[in-house]
Short mmCIF file of C-alpha atoms and ligand atoms in Angstrom, two decimals:
data_model
loop_
_atom_site.label_atom_id
_atom_site.label_comp_id
_atom_site.label_asym_id
_atom_site.label_seq_id
_atom_site.Cartn_x
_atom_site.Cartn_y
_atom_site.Cartn_z
CA MET S 1 -30.36 -75.20 -3.57
CA LEU S 2 -28.13 -74.16 -1.28
CA VAL S 3 -29.64 -72.18 1.79
CA LEU S 4 -26.95 -70.51 4.05
CA LEU S 5 -28.18 -69.71 7.75
CA ARG S 6 -26.91 -66.67 9.57
CA PRO S 7 -24.09 -67.42 11.65
CA GLY S 8 -25.58 -67.86 15.36
CA THR S 9 -28.89 -69.21 14.19
CA PRO S 10 -30.53 -71.06 17.03
CA GLU S 11 -31.06 -74.41 16.52
CA PRO S 12 -34.58 -74.71 16.70
CA THR S 13 -34.94 -71.98 13.98
CA ALA S 14 -32.48 -74.21 11.73
CA HIS S 15 -34.53 -77.12 12.49
CA ASP S 16 -37.53 -75.18 11.04
CA VAL S 17 -35.88 -74.21 7.93
CA ILE S 18 -34.96 -77.91 7.42
CA THR S 19 -38.37 -78.96 8.23
CA ARG S 20 -39.81 -76.66 5.62
CA LEU S 21 -37.64 -77.59 2.90
CA ARG S 22 -38.35 -81.46 3.84
CA MET S 23 -42.21 -80.32 3.53
CA ALA S 24 -41.52 -79.04 -0.04
CA GLY S 25 -40.58 -82.45 -0.94
CA LEU S 26 -36.61 -81.85 -1.19
CA ALA S 27 -33.99 -84.25 0.46
CA VAL S 28 -32.17 -82.15 2.78
CA PHE S 29 -28.40 -82.38 3.97
CA ARG S 30 -26.63 -79.96 6.22
CA THR S 31 -22.81 -79.21 7.13
CA ASP S 32 -21.71 -76.68 9.36
CA HIS S 33 -18.72 -74.50 8.42
CA GLU S 34 -17.23 -71.63 10.24
CA GLY S 35 -20.17 -71.26 12.66
CA ARG S 36 -22.66 -71.12 9.90
CA ALA S 37 -25.19 -73.93 8.67
CA ARG S 38 -25.26 -74.87 4.92
CA ILE S 39 -28.23 -76.69 4.03
CA ALA S 40 -28.28 -78.59 0.64
CA ALA S 41 -31.99 -78.81 -0.55
CA ILE S 42 -32.17 -81.23 -3.41
CA GLY S 43 -35.21 -82.24 -5.78
CA ASP S 44 -37.61 -80.62 -7.78
CA LEU S 45 -37.14 -76.73 -6.72
CA SER S 46 -39.95 -75.40 -9.03
CA ALA S 47 -42.53 -75.11 -6.22
CA LEU S 48 -40.23 -73.05 -4.09
CA ASP S 49 -40.02 -69.32 -4.16
CA TRP S 50 -36.21 -68.24 -3.68
CA LYS S 51 -37.05 -64.64 -2.37
CA ASP S 52 -39.62 -66.42 -0.05
CA VAL S 53 -37.05 -68.85 1.44
CA GLU S 54 -34.64 -66.00 1.97
CA SER S 55 -37.51 -64.24 4.00
CA TRP S 56 -37.82 -66.93 6.32
CA PRO S 57 -36.22 -66.68 10.17
CA GLY S 58 -32.26 -67.63 10.18
CA VAL S 59 -32.01 -67.55 6.45
CA GLU S 60 -29.19 -65.20 4.80
CA SER S 61 -29.18 -66.55 1.38
CA ALA S 62 -30.54 -68.80 -1.06
CA SER S 63 -28.63 -69.86 -3.82
CA LYS S 64 -28.44 -72.33 -6.96
CA LEU S 65 -25.86 -75.11 -6.60
CA GLY S 66 -24.65 -74.60 -9.91
CA ARG S 67 -22.93 -78.15 -10.71
CA PRO S 68 -24.32 -81.12 -11.47
CA PHE S 69 -22.84 -82.60 -8.54
CA LYS S 70 -24.17 -81.16 -5.25
CA LEU S 71 -23.31 -82.93 -2.19
CA ALA S 72 -19.65 -83.70 -3.54
CA SER S 73 -19.24 -79.95 -4.39
CA ARG S 74 -17.09 -77.37 -2.32
CA ALA S 75 -20.06 -74.93 -2.67
CA PHE S 76 -21.90 -77.36 -0.17
CA HIS S 77 -18.92 -78.46 1.89
CA PRO S 78 -16.14 -75.93 1.65
CA GLN S 79 -14.16 -77.78 4.06
CA ASP S 80 -11.89 -81.08 3.09
CA THR S 81 -13.81 -84.11 4.26
CA ILE S 82 -11.89 -86.35 6.46
CA ILE S 83 -12.63 -90.04 6.86
CA SER S 84 -10.92 -91.70 9.81
CA VAL S 85 -10.35 -95.76 9.20
CA GLY S 86 -8.12 -97.33 12.08
CA ARG S 87 -5.04 -95.52 12.09
CA ALA S 88 -5.82 -93.73 8.70
CA SER S 89 -7.07 -90.43 8.63
CA ILE S 90 -7.99 -89.75 4.95
CA GLY S 91 -8.07 -86.40 3.68
CA SER S 92 -6.19 -84.59 6.57
CA ASP S 93 -2.52 -83.70 6.84
CA GLN S 94 -1.91 -87.39 7.11
CA LEU S 95 -0.57 -89.07 3.68
CA VAL S 96 -2.45 -92.22 4.17
CA ILE S 97 -0.57 -95.26 2.33
CA MET S 98 -2.73 -98.32 1.29
CA ALA S 99 -0.84 -101.29 -0.09
CA GLY S 100 -1.09 -105.20 -0.52
CA PRO S 101 -1.73 -107.64 -3.03
CA CYS S 102 -3.93 -107.22 -6.20
CA SER S 103 -5.65 -110.63 -4.81
CA ILE S 104 -5.56 -112.49 -1.52
CA GLU S 105 -4.06 -115.89 -2.53
CA GLY S 106 -3.82 -117.48 0.67
CA GLU S 107 -2.79 -117.42 4.44
CA ALA S 108 0.94 -117.40 4.28
CA GLN S 109 0.98 -114.88 1.36
CA ALA S 110 -1.39 -112.33 2.79
CA PHE S 111 0.48 -112.49 6.37
CA THR S 112 3.63 -112.29 4.80
CA ILE S 113 2.80 -109.03 2.89
CA ALA S 114 0.65 -107.51 5.46
CA GLU S 115 3.42 -107.70 7.73
CA SER S 116 6.02 -106.23 5.39
CA VAL S 117 3.70 -103.12 4.15
CA ALA S 118 2.91 -102.35 7.95
CA LYS S 119 6.63 -102.22 8.84
CA SER S 120 7.14 -99.89 5.84
CA GLY S 121 4.65 -97.31 6.95
CA ALA S 122 0.99 -98.59 5.27
CA THR S 123 -1.96 -98.10 7.55
CA VAL S 124 -4.71 -99.92 5.08
CA LEU S 125 -4.19 -103.13 3.57
CA ARG S 126 -5.53 -103.68 0.02
CA GLY S 127 -6.34 -107.08 -1.41
CA GLY S 128 -9.42 -108.57 -3.53
CA ALA S 129 -11.13 -111.58 -2.84
CA TYR S 130 -13.68 -111.00 -5.69
CA LYS S 131 -11.58 -110.01 -8.74
CA PRO S 132 -13.09 -108.42 -11.74
CA ARG S 133 -11.16 -110.41 -14.31
CA THR S 134 -11.07 -109.58 -18.12
CA SER S 135 -10.69 -113.54 -18.55
CA PRO S 136 -13.32 -115.73 -17.09
CA TYR S 137 -10.38 -118.32 -17.26
CA ALA S 138 -8.16 -116.19 -14.82
CA PHE S 139 -8.21 -116.44 -11.21
CA GLN S 140 -11.41 -114.82 -9.77
CA GLY S 141 -10.44 -114.63 -6.20
CA LEU S 142 -10.94 -116.82 -3.01
CA GLY S 143 -14.26 -115.17 -1.94
CA GLU S 144 -15.41 -115.17 1.51
CA GLU S 145 -12.23 -117.17 2.44
CA GLY S 146 -10.02 -114.60 0.99
CA LEU S 147 -11.93 -112.04 3.21
CA LYS S 148 -11.46 -113.92 6.33
CA ILE S 149 -7.59 -114.32 5.78
CA MET S 150 -7.66 -110.72 4.74
CA ARG S 151 -9.26 -109.56 8.10
CA ARG S 152 -6.78 -111.77 10.04
CA ALA S 153 -3.54 -110.66 8.40
CA ALA S 154 -4.81 -106.95 8.79
CA ASP S 155 -5.78 -107.20 12.49
CA ALA S 156 -2.52 -109.15 13.17
CA HIS S 157 -0.47 -105.86 12.19
CA GLY S 158 -2.86 -103.08 12.99
CA LEU S 159 -4.04 -102.13 9.37
CA ALA S 160 -7.48 -101.45 8.21
CA VAL S 161 -8.91 -103.46 5.03
CA VAL S 162 -10.01 -102.08 1.83
CA SER S 163 -11.58 -104.86 -0.63
CA GLU S 164 -13.48 -104.76 -3.75
CA VAL S 165 -17.39 -105.35 -3.71
CA MET S 166 -18.36 -106.33 -7.13
CA ASP S 167 -21.99 -106.63 -6.81
CA THR S 168 -24.89 -105.68 -4.81
CA ALA S 169 -25.40 -109.11 -3.12
CA GLN S 170 -21.80 -108.87 -1.82
CA VAL S 171 -22.63 -105.65 -0.09
CA PRO S 172 -23.40 -107.57 3.34
CA LEU S 173 -20.53 -109.84 3.01
CA LEU S 174 -18.23 -107.38 2.49
CA SER S 175 -19.42 -104.88 5.02
CA ARG S 176 -18.86 -107.81 7.65
CA TYR S 177 -14.89 -108.15 6.75
CA ALA S 178 -13.74 -104.68 5.25
CA ASP S 179 -13.25 -101.29 6.58
CA ILE S 180 -13.35 -99.72 3.19
CA LEU S 181 -15.57 -100.68 0.31
CA GLN S 182 -13.78 -100.50 -2.77
CA ILE S 183 -15.93 -99.75 -6.21
CA GLY S 184 -13.94 -100.70 -8.86
CA ALA S 185 -13.48 -98.81 -12.17
CA ARG S 186 -15.39 -101.31 -14.14
CA ASN S 187 -18.44 -100.60 -11.90
CA MET S 188 -18.00 -96.80 -11.38
CA GLN S 189 -21.61 -96.36 -13.24
CA ASN S 190 -23.37 -99.43 -11.78
CA TYR S 191 -25.84 -97.35 -10.28
CA SER S 192 -27.66 -100.22 -8.22
CA LEU S 193 -24.24 -101.11 -6.59
CA LEU S 194 -23.48 -97.18 -5.90
CA HIS S 195 -26.94 -97.00 -4.23
CA ALA S 196 -26.37 -100.20 -2.37
CA VAL S 197 -23.25 -98.85 -0.87
CA GLY S 198 -24.58 -95.67 -0.49
CA HIS S 199 -26.99 -97.07 2.37
CA THR S 200 -24.25 -98.52 4.17
CA GLU S 201 -22.17 -96.72 6.80
CA LYS S 202 -18.96 -97.96 5.35
CA PRO S 203 -16.17 -95.51 3.83
CA ILE S 204 -16.16 -96.17 0.11
CA MET S 205 -13.47 -95.87 -2.23
CA LEU S 206 -14.68 -95.18 -5.68
CA LYS S 207 -12.21 -95.75 -8.67
CA ARG S 208 -12.69 -93.90 -11.43
CA GLY S 209 -14.23 -95.65 -14.71
CA LEU S 210 -11.83 -96.81 -17.49
CA SER S 211 -13.09 -93.99 -19.86
CA SER S 212 -14.88 -91.68 -17.44
CA THR S 213 -14.64 -87.87 -17.28
CA ILE S 214 -14.20 -86.36 -14.20
CA GLU S 215 -17.69 -85.14 -14.15
CA GLU S 216 -19.19 -88.65 -14.58
CA TRP S 217 -16.90 -89.85 -11.60
CA LEU S 218 -18.24 -86.98 -9.43
CA MET S 219 -21.81 -87.88 -10.44
CA SER S 220 -21.24 -91.48 -9.42
CA ALA S 221 -19.99 -90.00 -5.94
CA GLU S 222 -23.23 -87.98 -6.00
CA HIS S 223 -25.10 -91.23 -6.02
CA ILE S 224 -23.36 -92.85 -3.44
CA MET S 225 -23.98 -89.71 -1.07
CA ALA S 226 -27.72 -89.16 -2.30
CA GLN S 227 -28.21 -92.05 -0.37
CA GLY S 228 -26.94 -90.75 3.10
CA ASN S 229 -23.52 -91.77 3.05
CA LEU S 230 -21.17 -88.89 2.54
CA GLN S 231 -17.94 -90.88 3.46
CA VAL S 232 -16.62 -91.19 -0.26
CA MET S 233 -13.16 -91.06 -1.40
CA LEU S 234 -12.29 -91.10 -5.00
CA CYS S 235 -9.49 -92.99 -6.54
CA GLU S 236 -7.64 -92.10 -9.86
CA ARG S 237 -6.46 -95.19 -11.48
CA GLY S 238 -5.56 -94.20 -14.93
CA ILE S 239 -7.87 -94.00 -17.78
CA ARG S 240 -8.18 -95.38 -21.50
CA THR S 241 -6.15 -93.37 -23.95
CA PHE S 242 -4.52 -94.08 -27.06
CA GLU S 243 -1.23 -94.89 -25.78
CA THR S 244 -0.06 -98.40 -25.60
CA TYR S 245 3.42 -98.43 -24.23
CA THR S 246 1.76 -98.06 -20.46
CA ARG S 247 -1.56 -100.26 -19.30
CA ASN S 248 -3.43 -96.96 -18.54
CA THR S 249 -2.76 -93.35 -18.30
CA LEU S 250 -2.60 -92.16 -14.75
CA ASP S 251 -4.52 -88.76 -15.09
CA LEU S 252 -2.64 -86.68 -12.37
CA ASN S 253 -4.48 -83.49 -13.91
CA ALA S 254 -7.23 -84.95 -12.03
CA VAL S 255 -5.76 -84.49 -8.61
CA PRO S 256 -5.86 -80.88 -8.55
CA VAL S 257 -8.94 -80.69 -10.43
CA VAL S 258 -11.11 -82.67 -8.30
CA LYS S 259 -9.72 -81.22 -5.19
CA GLU S 260 -10.87 -77.67 -6.26
CA LEU S 261 -14.47 -79.15 -7.22
CA SER S 262 -14.99 -81.38 -4.57
CA HIS S 263 -14.15 -81.69 -0.71
CA LEU S 264 -13.57 -85.55 -1.04
CA PRO S 265 -10.46 -87.20 -0.25
CA VAL S 266 -8.45 -88.28 -3.48
CA ILE S 267 -6.38 -91.53 -3.61
CA VAL S 268 -4.16 -92.18 -6.63
CA ASP S 269 -3.22 -95.77 -7.52
CA PRO S 270 -0.05 -95.56 -9.78
CA SER S 271 -0.11 -99.57 -9.79
CA HIS S 272 -2.93 -100.07 -12.20
CA GLY S 273 -2.22 -96.37 -13.48
CA VAL S 274 0.53 -97.24 -14.98
CA GLY S 275 0.68 -101.06 -14.85
CA ILE S 276 4.80 -101.54 -14.99
CA ARG S 277 6.76 -102.19 -11.80
CA ASP S 278 9.53 -99.77 -12.36
CA LYS S 279 7.33 -96.84 -13.37
CA VAL S 280 4.96 -97.07 -10.39
CA ALA S 281 7.59 -95.58 -7.86
CA PRO S 282 8.06 -92.35 -10.11
CA MET S 283 4.27 -91.85 -10.54
CA ALA S 284 3.69 -92.48 -6.86
CA ARG S 285 5.86 -89.66 -6.09
CA ALA S 286 4.46 -87.31 -8.49
CA SER S 287 1.12 -87.80 -7.19
CA VAL S 288 1.91 -86.81 -3.68
CA ALA S 289 3.73 -83.88 -5.22
CA ALA S 290 0.39 -83.24 -7.23
CA GLY S 291 -1.58 -83.40 -3.90
CA ALA S 292 -3.12 -86.87 -3.56
CA ASP S 293 -4.60 -87.42 0.10
CA GLY S 294 -3.04 -91.05 -0.12
CA LEU S 295 -1.78 -93.88 -2.49
CA ILE S 296 -2.79 -97.54 -2.74
CA ILE S 297 -0.16 -99.58 -4.32
CA GLU S 298 0.03 -103.39 -5.16
CA VAL S 299 2.98 -104.90 -3.27
CA HIS S 300 3.70 -108.80 -3.62
CA HIS S 301 6.81 -110.74 -2.06
CA ASP S 302 6.75 -113.08 -5.16
CA PRO S 303 5.23 -111.16 -8.20
CA ASP S 304 6.54 -113.65 -10.69
CA HIS S 305 4.24 -116.23 -8.96
CA ALA S 306 1.15 -113.60 -8.27
CA LEU S 307 -2.06 -114.82 -9.33
CA SER S 308 -3.02 -111.40 -10.92
CA ASP S 309 -1.28 -108.18 -11.47
CA GLY S 310 2.44 -109.57 -10.60
CA PRO S 311 3.88 -107.28 -13.54
CA GLN S 312 3.03 -104.18 -11.62
CA SER S 313 3.43 -105.17 -8.01
CA LEU S 314 6.46 -103.86 -6.28
CA TYR S 315 8.73 -106.13 -4.26
CA PRO S 316 8.42 -105.38 -0.32
CA ASP S 317 11.84 -103.57 -0.51
CA GLN S 318 10.99 -101.44 -3.32
CA PHE S 319 7.86 -100.56 -1.20
CA GLU S 320 9.99 -99.61 1.43
CA GLU S 321 12.19 -97.43 -0.34
CA LEU S 322 9.17 -95.91 -1.76
CA VAL S 323 7.71 -94.85 1.34
CA GLY S 324 10.85 -93.43 2.34
CA GLN S 325 10.95 -91.02 -0.48
CA ILE S 326 7.25 -90.34 -0.11
CA ARG S 327 8.07 -88.91 3.24
CA THR S 328 10.36 -86.58 2.21
CA ILE S 329 8.10 -85.22 -0.62
CA ALA S 330 5.03 -85.32 1.68
CA SER S 331 6.89 -82.88 3.95
CA VAL S 332 7.51 -80.17 1.19
CA VAL S 333 3.61 -80.29 0.57
CA GLY S 334 2.60 -79.68 4.04
CA ARG S 335 1.77 -83.58 4.80
CA ARG S 336 3.24 -86.57 6.67
CA VAL S 337 3.15 -89.90 6.42
C1 PEP I 1 -7.60 -103.58 -8.28
O1 PEP I 1 -7.69 -102.76 -7.35
O2 PEP I 1 -7.36 -104.85 -8.14
C2 PEP I 1 -8.74 -103.37 -9.40
C3 PEP I 1 -9.32 -104.49 -10.04
O3 PEP I 1 -8.72 -101.86 -9.64
P1 PEP I 1 -9.50 -101.39 -11.01
O4 PEP I 1 -11.06 -101.41 -10.66
O5 PEP I 1 -8.99 -100.02 -10.71
O6 PEP I 1 -9.10 -102.23 -12.18
MN1 MN I 2 -4.71 -105.37 -9.25
#
């Protein structure tokens, strides 16, 4: 249920409304928009008489939050959510660029790449320390040592850190080193993991599942938000289709569709979306034109020897050229890098 209070409702009256909804056993979330409190009351609404709620002091209307996702919806929160992390203001008019290797491989690699992506205009360093690999024989990541290296490399170059958390037991560790916790595509519907990160105060980047619909993706965001963590950004990283000439099919339709349905920032990952180095830049440019709030791009100074995803990693000079192009496109769609 969405309860709108009248503009200028005194705080004690607003408080009373929230208390009465809580007494009815509902979870209550509030946002303020254009001078008016908007209250989402979630749970079993059968005991509540809607007309009665509309008669409470301060209440202007009580209506159904029609979509299955409630807190993630624009109906609850009309204005764009902005998530501040270091120098990045994700969801604002700043087009946020996150870049770095697929995996953190060592001190020299992480520092070399962090330095170059920072110089080119990235504000967030990406890199995996715990890697979800298709093969159990492939490089699985450096673990905590990788997180320590990544933190140092990011700090040395004024970057924030985004890194994947693969299971609930890793949440405290990742929270210690990373500024943004990444939920990988394969874990998009790992509800215990979503609940665990929903109990942190860290911004979450929720990647779209390999075969997930937009609604399933937004429902996973809802799982995180329902635990109290409203700082969620969504990441389109390509979906499984019948196409075999690209690694995945980057669903850029999702960008304007999600931006209408939800207030959450949308990041695009063209690296995993297309999976082929020389196709990453065109898809990155298209993502910005489509209205993405940010990009996450794999960059490696020696991709032929990368321990994961070398074939889709940009060389630093390619990344620098791409950021230059993105600056131009961003200005056309009312954004800046
Ligand atoms: C990654 O970002 O390196 C990664 C494994 O992404 P995804 O979960 O989208 O496959
Ligand atoms: Mn990767």
